[in-house]
Amino acid sequence: MIVYYFTSAKYGIDNLKHKRLKISNFLNVNDPFELLGVELGDKKVRNAANFEKNKISEEYGLICFSEDKYNPVQWAHYGDNHKGVCLGFEIQEELLQKVKYVSERLLKKTIEESEFNKKILTTKFSHWNYEKERRLIIKNCNFPEDSNGIRFKEFDTDIVLKEIYIGCKSKLTYQDITSSYSSANKSVVVKMTRPAFKTFRIVWDKRNKSTRT
């Protein structure tokens, strides 16, 4: 399936140049309820949940994608207010975890279930549902930290770049993209975007012809 990764122009160009994506740390994401989607009124449950959160964060990282490239809120929040880029990757669906959006936190007894870690990895508050998030969960031990303490996953057969969309407020040009990323098989499509005329969506600007890297 094709999923989408939103980022700023600066980091987008860096990702393309080095053919890689940053692996996020669960402790540093923008949701304070990350890995804490269970009821925590009971102190024992709270301690157990925090222990599991720290354990998971030590062992695993994640890369967050969206199923939706058209959502203007996604572009605003993660695409640097439409000045960034959206990268479309082909990833086997079975490698991606689909986030489940809930209005109430999981019952505390959930922590005793064998599937607890899987549930907690993919549970978010319902108001995040506009993200239509798919997660690539990654074992940290396979990706050593660089000198800045950051882990990266390189583009490979598991994560294949297919599309590049330039934000409707971006100063990036086709040349900026193609000079940063060269594809041997010329299969990566680059497109400019604009606000749709009839809907609240971000669409391909057909006035600017697409190109390939």
PDB file of C-alpha atoms in Angstrom:
ATOM      1  CA  MET A   1       0.000   0.000   0.000  1.00  0.00           C
ATOM      2  CA  ILE A   2       1.009   3.653  -0.404  1.00  0.00           C
ATOM      3  CA  VAL A   3       1.337   5.666   2.801  1.00  0.00           C
ATOM      4  CA  TYR A   4       2.444   9.255   3.297  1.00  0.00           C
ATOM      5  CA  TYR A   5       5.109  10.948   5.378  1.00  0.00           C
ATOM      6  CA  PHE A   6       4.777  14.698   6.014  1.00  0.00           C
ATOM      7  CA  THR A   7       7.758  16.834   6.945  1.00  0.00           C
ATOM      8  CA  SER A   8       9.309  20.279   6.512  1.00  0.00           C
ATOM      9  CA  ALA A   9      11.182  21.345   3.384  1.00  0.00           C
ATOM     10  CA  LYS A  10      14.510  21.242   5.226  1.00  0.00           C
ATOM     11  CA  TYR A  11      14.094  17.727   6.573  1.00  0.00           C
ATOM     12  CA  GLY A  12      12.378  16.562   3.411  1.00  0.00           C
ATOM     13  CA  ILE A  13      15.387  17.529   1.307  1.00  0.00           C
ATOM     14  CA  ASP A  14      17.683  15.908   3.869  1.00  0.00           C
ATOM     15  CA  ASN A  15      15.628  12.704   3.772  1.00  0.00           C
ATOM     16  CA  LEU A  16      15.785  12.625  -0.015  1.00  0.00           C
ATOM     17  CA  LYS A  17      19.488  13.409  -0.162  1.00  0.00           C
ATOM     18  CA  HIS A  18      20.419  10.643   2.277  1.00  0.00           C
ATOM     19  CA  LYS A  19      17.560   8.302   1.264  1.00  0.00           C
ATOM     20  CA  ARG A  20      16.417   7.709   4.825  1.00  0.00           C
ATOM     21  CA  LEU A  21      13.763   8.549   7.431  1.00  0.00           C
ATOM     22  CA  LYS A  22      14.214   9.383  11.083  1.00  0.00           C
ATOM     23  CA  ILE A  23      13.089   6.747  13.569  1.00  0.00           C
ATOM     24  CA  SER A  24      11.116   8.485  16.317  1.00  0.00           C
ATOM     25  CA  ASN A  25      11.449   7.743  20.024  1.00  0.00           C
ATOM     26  CA  PHE A  26       8.130   6.994  21.729  1.00  0.00           C
ATOM     27  CA  LEU A  27       9.150   9.267  24.609  1.00  0.00           C
ATOM     28  CA  ASN A  28       9.530  12.262  22.287  1.00  0.00           C
ATOM     29  CA  VAL A  29       6.350  12.171  20.189  1.00  0.00           C
ATOM     30  CA  ASN A  30       3.691  14.892  20.379  1.00  0.00           C
ATOM     31  CA  ASP A  31       1.035  12.881  22.239  1.00  0.00           C
ATOM     32  CA  PRO A  32       1.500  12.849  26.063  1.00  0.00           C
ATOM     33  CA  PHE A  33      -0.772   9.788  26.198  1.00  0.00           C
ATOM     34  CA  GLU A  34       1.501   7.766  23.907  1.00  0.00           C
ATOM     35  CA  LEU A  35       1.695   4.177  25.239  1.00  0.00           C
ATOM     36  CA  LEU A  36      -0.543   5.275  28.125  1.00  0.00           C
ATOM     37  CA  GLY A  37      -3.948   4.660  26.571  1.00  0.00           C
ATOM     38  CA  VAL A  38      -5.085   2.583  29.555  1.00  0.00           C
ATOM     39  CA  GLU A  39      -6.892   3.807  32.702  1.00  0.00           C
ATOM     40  CA  LEU A  40      -4.253   4.843  35.254  1.00  0.00           C
ATOM     41  CA  GLY A  41      -6.334   5.658  38.329  1.00  0.00           C
ATOM     42  CA  ASP A  42      -4.882   2.665  40.159  1.00  0.00           C
ATOM     43  CA  LYS A  43      -1.303   3.343  41.293  1.00  0.00           C
ATOM     44  CA  LYS A  44      -0.185  -0.236  40.626  1.00  0.00           C
ATOM     45  CA  VAL A  45      -1.545  -0.050  37.094  1.00  0.00           C
ATOM     46  CA  ARG A  46       0.072   3.364  36.630  1.00  0.00           C
ATOM     47  CA  ASN A  47       3.462   2.031  37.723  1.00  0.00           C
ATOM     48  CA  ALA A  48       3.118  -1.039  35.521  1.00  0.00           C
ATOM     49  CA  ALA A  49       2.072   1.046  32.506  1.00  0.00           C
ATOM     50  CA  ASN A  50       4.973   3.464  32.935  1.00  0.00           C
ATOM     51  CA  PHE A  51       7.360   0.532  33.272  1.00  0.00           C
ATOM     52  CA  GLU A  52       6.063  -0.948  30.018  1.00  0.00           C
ATOM     53  CA  LYS A  53       6.259   2.445  28.302  1.00  0.00           C
ATOM     54  CA  ASN A  54       9.925   2.824  29.191  1.00  0.00           C
ATOM     55  CA  LYS A  55      10.668  -0.777  28.246  1.00  0.00           C
ATOM     56  CA  ILE A  56       8.966  -0.457  24.859  1.00  0.00           C
ATOM     57  CA  SER A  57      10.722   2.859  24.203  1.00  0.00           C
ATOM     58  CA  GLU A  58      14.108   1.273  24.867  1.00  0.00           C
ATOM     59  CA  GLU A  59      13.442  -1.637  22.527  1.00  0.00           C
ATOM     60  CA  TYR A  60      11.417  -0.029  19.753  1.00  0.00           C
ATOM     61  CA  GLY A  61      11.093   3.135  17.709  1.00  0.00           C
ATOM     62  CA  LEU A  62       8.533   4.125  15.099  1.00  0.00           C
ATOM     63  CA  ILE A  63       8.007   5.942  11.827  1.00  0.00           C
ATOM     64  CA  CYS A  64       4.553   7.473  11.427  1.00  0.00           C
ATOM     65  CA  PHE A  65       2.718   7.573   8.116  1.00  0.00           C
ATOM     66  CA  SER A  66      -0.779   8.553   7.025  1.00  0.00           C
ATOM     67  CA  GLU A  67      -3.197   6.921   4.621  1.00  0.00           C
ATOM     68  CA  ASP A  68      -4.296  10.402   3.494  1.00  0.00           C
ATOM     69  CA  LYS A  69      -2.252  12.844   1.418  1.00  0.00           C
ATOM     70  CA  TYR A  70      -5.185  15.217   0.857  1.00  0.00           C
ATOM     71  CA  ASN A  71      -5.915  16.385   4.417  1.00  0.00           C
ATOM     72  CA  PRO A  72      -5.046  20.097   4.875  1.00  0.00           C
ATOM     73  CA  VAL A  73      -4.747  19.620   8.645  1.00  0.00           C
ATOM     74  CA  GLN A  74      -2.025  17.035   8.129  1.00  0.00           C
ATOM     75  CA  TRP A  75      -0.221  19.442   5.838  1.00  0.00           C
ATOM     76  CA  ALA A  76      -0.571  22.251   8.389  1.00  0.00           C
ATOM     77  CA  HIS A  77       0.579  20.240  11.414  1.00  0.00           C
ATOM     78  CA  TYR A  78       3.267  18.011   9.918  1.00  0.00           C
ATOM     79  CA  GLY A  79       4.099  19.623   6.581  1.00  0.00           C
ATOM     80  CA  ASP A  80       5.323  22.890   8.115  1.00  0.00           C
ATOM     81  CA  ASN A  81       2.115  24.811   7.421  1.00  0.00           C
ATOM     82  CA  HIS A  82       2.033  23.672   3.770  1.00  0.00           C
ATOM     83  CA  LYS A  83       5.617  24.825   3.177  1.00  0.00           C
ATOM     84  CA  GLY A  84       7.021  21.302   3.421  1.00  0.00           C
ATOM     85  CA  VAL A  85       6.655  18.080   1.497  1.00  0.00           C
ATOM     86  CA  CYS A  86       4.723  14.831   1.571  1.00  0.00           C
ATOM     87  CA  LEU A  87       6.601  11.669   0.618  1.00  0.00           C
ATOM     88  CA  GLY A  88       4.609   8.678  -0.591  1.00  0.00           C
ATOM     89  CA  PHE A  89       6.073   5.238   0.153  1.00  0.00           C
ATOM     90  CA  GLU A  90       5.044   1.786  -0.939  1.00  0.00           C
ATOM     91  CA  ILE A  91       5.158  -0.494   2.107  1.00  0.00           C
ATOM     92  CA  GLN A  92       3.682  -3.943   2.520  1.00  0.00           C
ATOM     93  CA  GLU A  93       0.501  -3.565   4.548  1.00  0.00           C
ATOM     94  CA  GLU A  94       1.427  -6.387   6.914  1.00  0.00           C
ATOM     95  CA  LEU A  95       4.482  -4.394   8.035  1.00  0.00           C
ATOM     96  CA  LEU A  96       2.336  -1.457   9.142  1.00  0.00           C
ATOM     97  CA  GLN A  97       0.317  -1.176  12.343  1.00  0.00           C
ATOM     98  CA  LYS A  98      -3.013   0.592  11.928  1.00  0.00           C
ATOM     99  CA  VAL A  99      -3.792   2.995  14.755  1.00  0.00           C
ATOM    100  CA  LYS A 100      -7.126   2.518  16.507  1.00  0.00           C
ATOM    101  CA  TYR A 101      -8.792   5.716  17.706  1.00  0.00           C
ATOM    102  CA  VAL A 102     -10.886   5.496  20.875  1.00  0.00           C
ATOM    103  CA  SER A 103     -12.963   7.958  22.894  1.00  0.00           C
ATOM    104  CA  GLU A 104     -12.305   6.225  26.231  1.00  0.00           C
ATOM    105  CA  ARG A 105      -9.095   4.814  27.655  1.00  0.00           C
ATOM    106  CA  LEU A 106      -8.649   1.052  27.774  1.00  0.00           C
ATOM    107  CA  LEU A 107      -9.867  -0.675  30.926  1.00  0.00           C
ATOM    108  CA  LYS A 108      -7.140  -1.266  33.507  1.00  0.00           C
ATOM    109  CA  LYS A 109      -7.586  -5.037  33.233  1.00  0.00           C
ATOM    110  CA  THR A 110      -6.230  -4.742  29.685  1.00  0.00           C
ATOM    111  CA  ILE A 111      -2.727  -4.537  31.127  1.00  0.00           C
ATOM    112  CA  GLU A 112      -3.020  -8.206  32.142  1.00  0.00           C
ATOM    113  CA  GLU A 113      -3.819  -9.367  28.606  1.00  0.00           C
ATOM    114  CA  SER A 114      -1.181 -11.047  26.442  1.00  0.00           C
ATOM    115  CA  GLU A 115      -1.963  -8.583  23.635  1.00  0.00           C
ATOM    116  CA  PHE A 116      -1.527  -5.523  25.866  1.00  0.00           C
ATOM    117  CA  ASN A 117       1.660  -4.247  24.229  1.00  0.00           C
ATOM    118  CA  LYS A 118       0.175  -4.570  20.749  1.00  0.00           C
ATOM    119  CA  LYS A 119      -2.943  -2.685  21.825  1.00  0.00           C
ATOM    120  CA  ILE A 120      -1.052   0.062  23.592  1.00  0.00           C
ATOM    121  CA  LEU A 121       1.220   0.556  20.566  1.00  0.00           C
ATOM    122  CA  THR A 122      -1.760   1.347  18.363  1.00  0.00           C
ATOM    123  CA  THR A 123      -4.261   3.134  20.626  1.00  0.00           C
ATOM    124  CA  LYS A 124      -4.824   6.896  20.422  1.00  0.00           C
ATOM    125  CA  PHE A 125      -7.528   9.348  21.446  1.00  0.00           C
ATOM    126  CA  SER A 126     -10.291   9.729  18.866  1.00  0.00           C
ATOM    127  CA  HIS A 127      -9.492  13.401  18.186  1.00  0.00           C
ATOM    128  CA  TRP A 128      -6.309  12.254  16.447  1.00  0.00           C
ATOM    129  CA  ASN A 129      -8.324  10.284  13.895  1.00  0.00           C
ATOM    130  CA  TYR A 130      -7.764  12.855  11.134  1.00  0.00           C
ATOM    131  CA  GLU A 131      -4.226  11.483  10.899  1.00  0.00           C
ATOM    132  CA  LYS A 132      -5.385   8.049   9.632  1.00  0.00           C
ATOM    133  CA  GLU A 133      -2.091   6.834  10.992  1.00  0.00           C
ATOM    134  CA  ARG A 134      -0.142   3.731  10.053  1.00  0.00           C
ATOM    135  CA  ARG A 135       2.952   2.911  12.079  1.00  0.00           C
ATOM    136  CA  LEU A 136       6.125   1.146  11.129  1.00  0.00           C
ATOM    137  CA  ILE A 137       7.427  -0.294  14.406  1.00  0.00           C
ATOM    138  CA  ILE A 138      11.184  -0.797  14.363  1.00  0.00           C
ATOM    139  CA  LYS A 139      13.586  -2.652  16.650  1.00  0.00           C
ATOM    140  CA  ASN A 140      16.138  -0.134  17.857  1.00  0.00           C
ATOM    141  CA  CYS A 141      18.906  -2.739  18.082  1.00  0.00           C
ATOM    142  CA  ASN A 142      18.940  -3.017  14.278  1.00  0.00           C
ATOM    143  CA  PHE A 143      19.579   0.710  13.808  1.00  0.00           C
ATOM    144  CA  PRO A 144      22.454   2.166  15.862  1.00  0.00           C
ATOM    145  CA  GLU A 145      22.341   5.802  16.915  1.00  0.00           C
ATOM    146  CA  ASP A 146      24.417   8.360  15.049  1.00  0.00           C
ATOM    147  CA  SER A 147      26.665  10.905  16.769  1.00  0.00           C
ATOM    148  CA  ASN A 148      23.585  12.983  17.649  1.00  0.00           C
ATOM    149  CA  GLY A 149      21.736  10.075  19.237  1.00  0.00           C
ATOM    150  CA  ILE A 150      19.325   9.728  16.285  1.00  0.00           C
ATOM    151  CA  ARG A 151      18.384   6.536  14.464  1.00  0.00           C
ATOM    152  CA  PHE A 152      17.497   6.377  10.768  1.00  0.00           C
ATOM    153  CA  LYS A 153      16.001   3.784   8.459  1.00  0.00           C
ATOM    154  CA  GLU A 154      17.253   3.890   4.901  1.00  0.00           C
ATOM    155  CA  PHE A 155      14.965   3.543   1.907  1.00  0.00           C
ATOM    156  CA  ASP A 156      15.056  -0.127   0.871  1.00  0.00           C
ATOM    157  CA  THR A 157      12.835  -2.892  -0.484  1.00  0.00           C
ATOM    158  CA  ASP A 158      10.584  -2.584   2.584  1.00  0.00           C
ATOM    159  CA  ILE A 159      10.104   1.160   2.200  1.00  0.00           C
ATOM    160  CA  VAL A 160      10.082   2.277  -1.434  1.00  0.00           C
ATOM    161  CA  LEU A 161       9.719   5.948  -2.355  1.00  0.00           C
ATOM    162  CA  LYS A 162       7.075   6.422  -5.068  1.00  0.00           C
ATOM    163  CA  GLU A 163       5.698   9.969  -4.828  1.00  0.00           C
ATOM    164  CA  ILE A 164       6.821  13.431  -3.727  1.00  0.00           C
ATOM    165  CA  TYR A 165       4.292  16.235  -3.193  1.00  0.00           C
ATOM    166  CA  ILE A 166       5.426  19.823  -2.690  1.00  0.00           C
ATOM    167  CA  GLY A 167       3.312  21.928  -0.308  1.00  0.00           C
ATOM    168  CA  CYS A 168       1.126  24.672  -1.764  1.00  0.00           C
ATOM    169  CA  LYS A 169       3.038  27.368   0.193  1.00  0.00           C
ATOM    170  CA  SER A 170       6.455  25.854  -0.371  1.00  0.00           C
ATOM    171  CA  LYS A 171       9.316  27.669  -2.072  1.00  0.00           C
ATOM    172  CA  LEU A 172      10.739  24.356  -3.246  1.00  0.00           C
ATOM    173  CA  THR A 173      10.935  23.739  -6.978  1.00  0.00           C
ATOM    174  CA  TYR A 174      11.044  20.598  -9.080  1.00  0.00           C
ATOM    175  CA  GLN A 175      14.766  21.201  -9.490  1.00  0.00           C
ATOM    176  CA  ASP A 176      15.280  21.342  -5.712  1.00  0.00           C
ATOM    177  CA  ILE A 177      13.712  17.906  -5.449  1.00  0.00           C
ATOM    178  CA  THR A 178      15.347  16.261  -8.438  1.00  0.00           C
ATOM    179  CA  SER A 179      18.780  17.585  -7.522  1.00  0.00           C
ATOM    180  CA  SER A 180      18.387  16.127  -4.028  1.00  0.00           C
ATOM    181  CA  TYR A 181      17.091  12.729  -5.053  1.00  0.00           C
ATOM    182  CA  SER A 182      17.954  10.680  -8.111  1.00  0.00           C
ATOM    183  CA  SER A 183      16.180   7.421  -8.845  1.00  0.00           C
ATOM    184  CA  ALA A 184      17.790   4.945 -11.201  1.00  0.00           C
ATOM    185  CA  ASN A 185      14.467   3.655 -12.501  1.00  0.00           C
ATOM    186  CA  LYS A 186      12.882   7.110 -12.851  1.00  0.00           C
ATOM    187  CA  SER A 187       9.783   5.852 -11.045  1.00  0.00           C
ATOM    188  CA  VAL A 188       9.363   8.612  -8.440  1.00  0.00           C
ATOM    189  CA  VAL A 189       6.684  11.149  -9.393  1.00  0.00           C
ATOM    190  CA  VAL A 190       7.046  14.755  -8.180  1.00  0.00           C
ATOM    191  CA  LYS A 191       3.969  17.011  -8.050  1.00  0.00           C
ATOM    192  CA  MET A 192       3.060  20.511  -6.901  1.00  0.00           C
ATOM    193  CA  THR A 193      -0.101  20.925  -4.813  1.00  0.00           C
ATOM    194  CA  ARG A 194      -2.853  23.517  -4.318  1.00  0.00           C
ATOM    195  CA  PRO A 195      -6.075  23.887  -2.295  1.00  0.00           C
ATOM    196  CA  ALA A 196      -8.994  22.229  -4.104  1.00  0.00           C
ATOM    197  CA  PHE A 197     -11.641  24.470  -5.670  1.00  0.00           C
ATOM    198  CA  LYS A 198     -14.733  22.587  -4.449  1.00  0.00           C
ATOM    199  CA  THR A 199     -13.662  20.625  -1.366  1.00  0.00           C
ATOM    200  CA  PHE A 200     -11.494  21.053   1.726  1.00  0.00           C
ATOM    201  CA  ARG A 201      -8.646  19.024   0.282  1.00  0.00           C
ATOM    202  CA  ILE A 202      -5.114  19.535  -0.959  1.00  0.00           C
ATOM    203  CA  VAL A 203      -4.790  18.290  -4.528  1.00  0.00           C
ATOM    204  CA  TRP A 204      -2.271  18.061  -7.354  1.00  0.00           C
ATOM    205  CA  ASP A 205      -1.854  21.358  -9.173  1.00  0.00           C
ATOM    206  CA  LYS A 206      -2.302  20.300 -12.794  1.00  0.00           C
ATOM    207  CA  ARG A 207      -1.184  23.726 -13.992  1.00  0.00           C
ATOM    208  CA  ASN A 208       2.289  22.572 -12.998  1.00  0.00           C
ATOM    209  CA  LYS A 209       3.134  19.413 -14.879  1.00  0.00           C
ATOM    210  CA  SER A 210       4.488  16.573 -12.791  1.00  0.00           C
ATOM    211  CA  THR A 211       8.011  15.331 -13.292  1.00  0.00           C
ATOM    212  CA  ARG A 212      10.054  12.261 -12.419  1.00  0.00           C
ATOM    213  CA  THR A 213      13.384  12.002 -10.656  1.00  0.00           C
TER     214      THR A 213
END
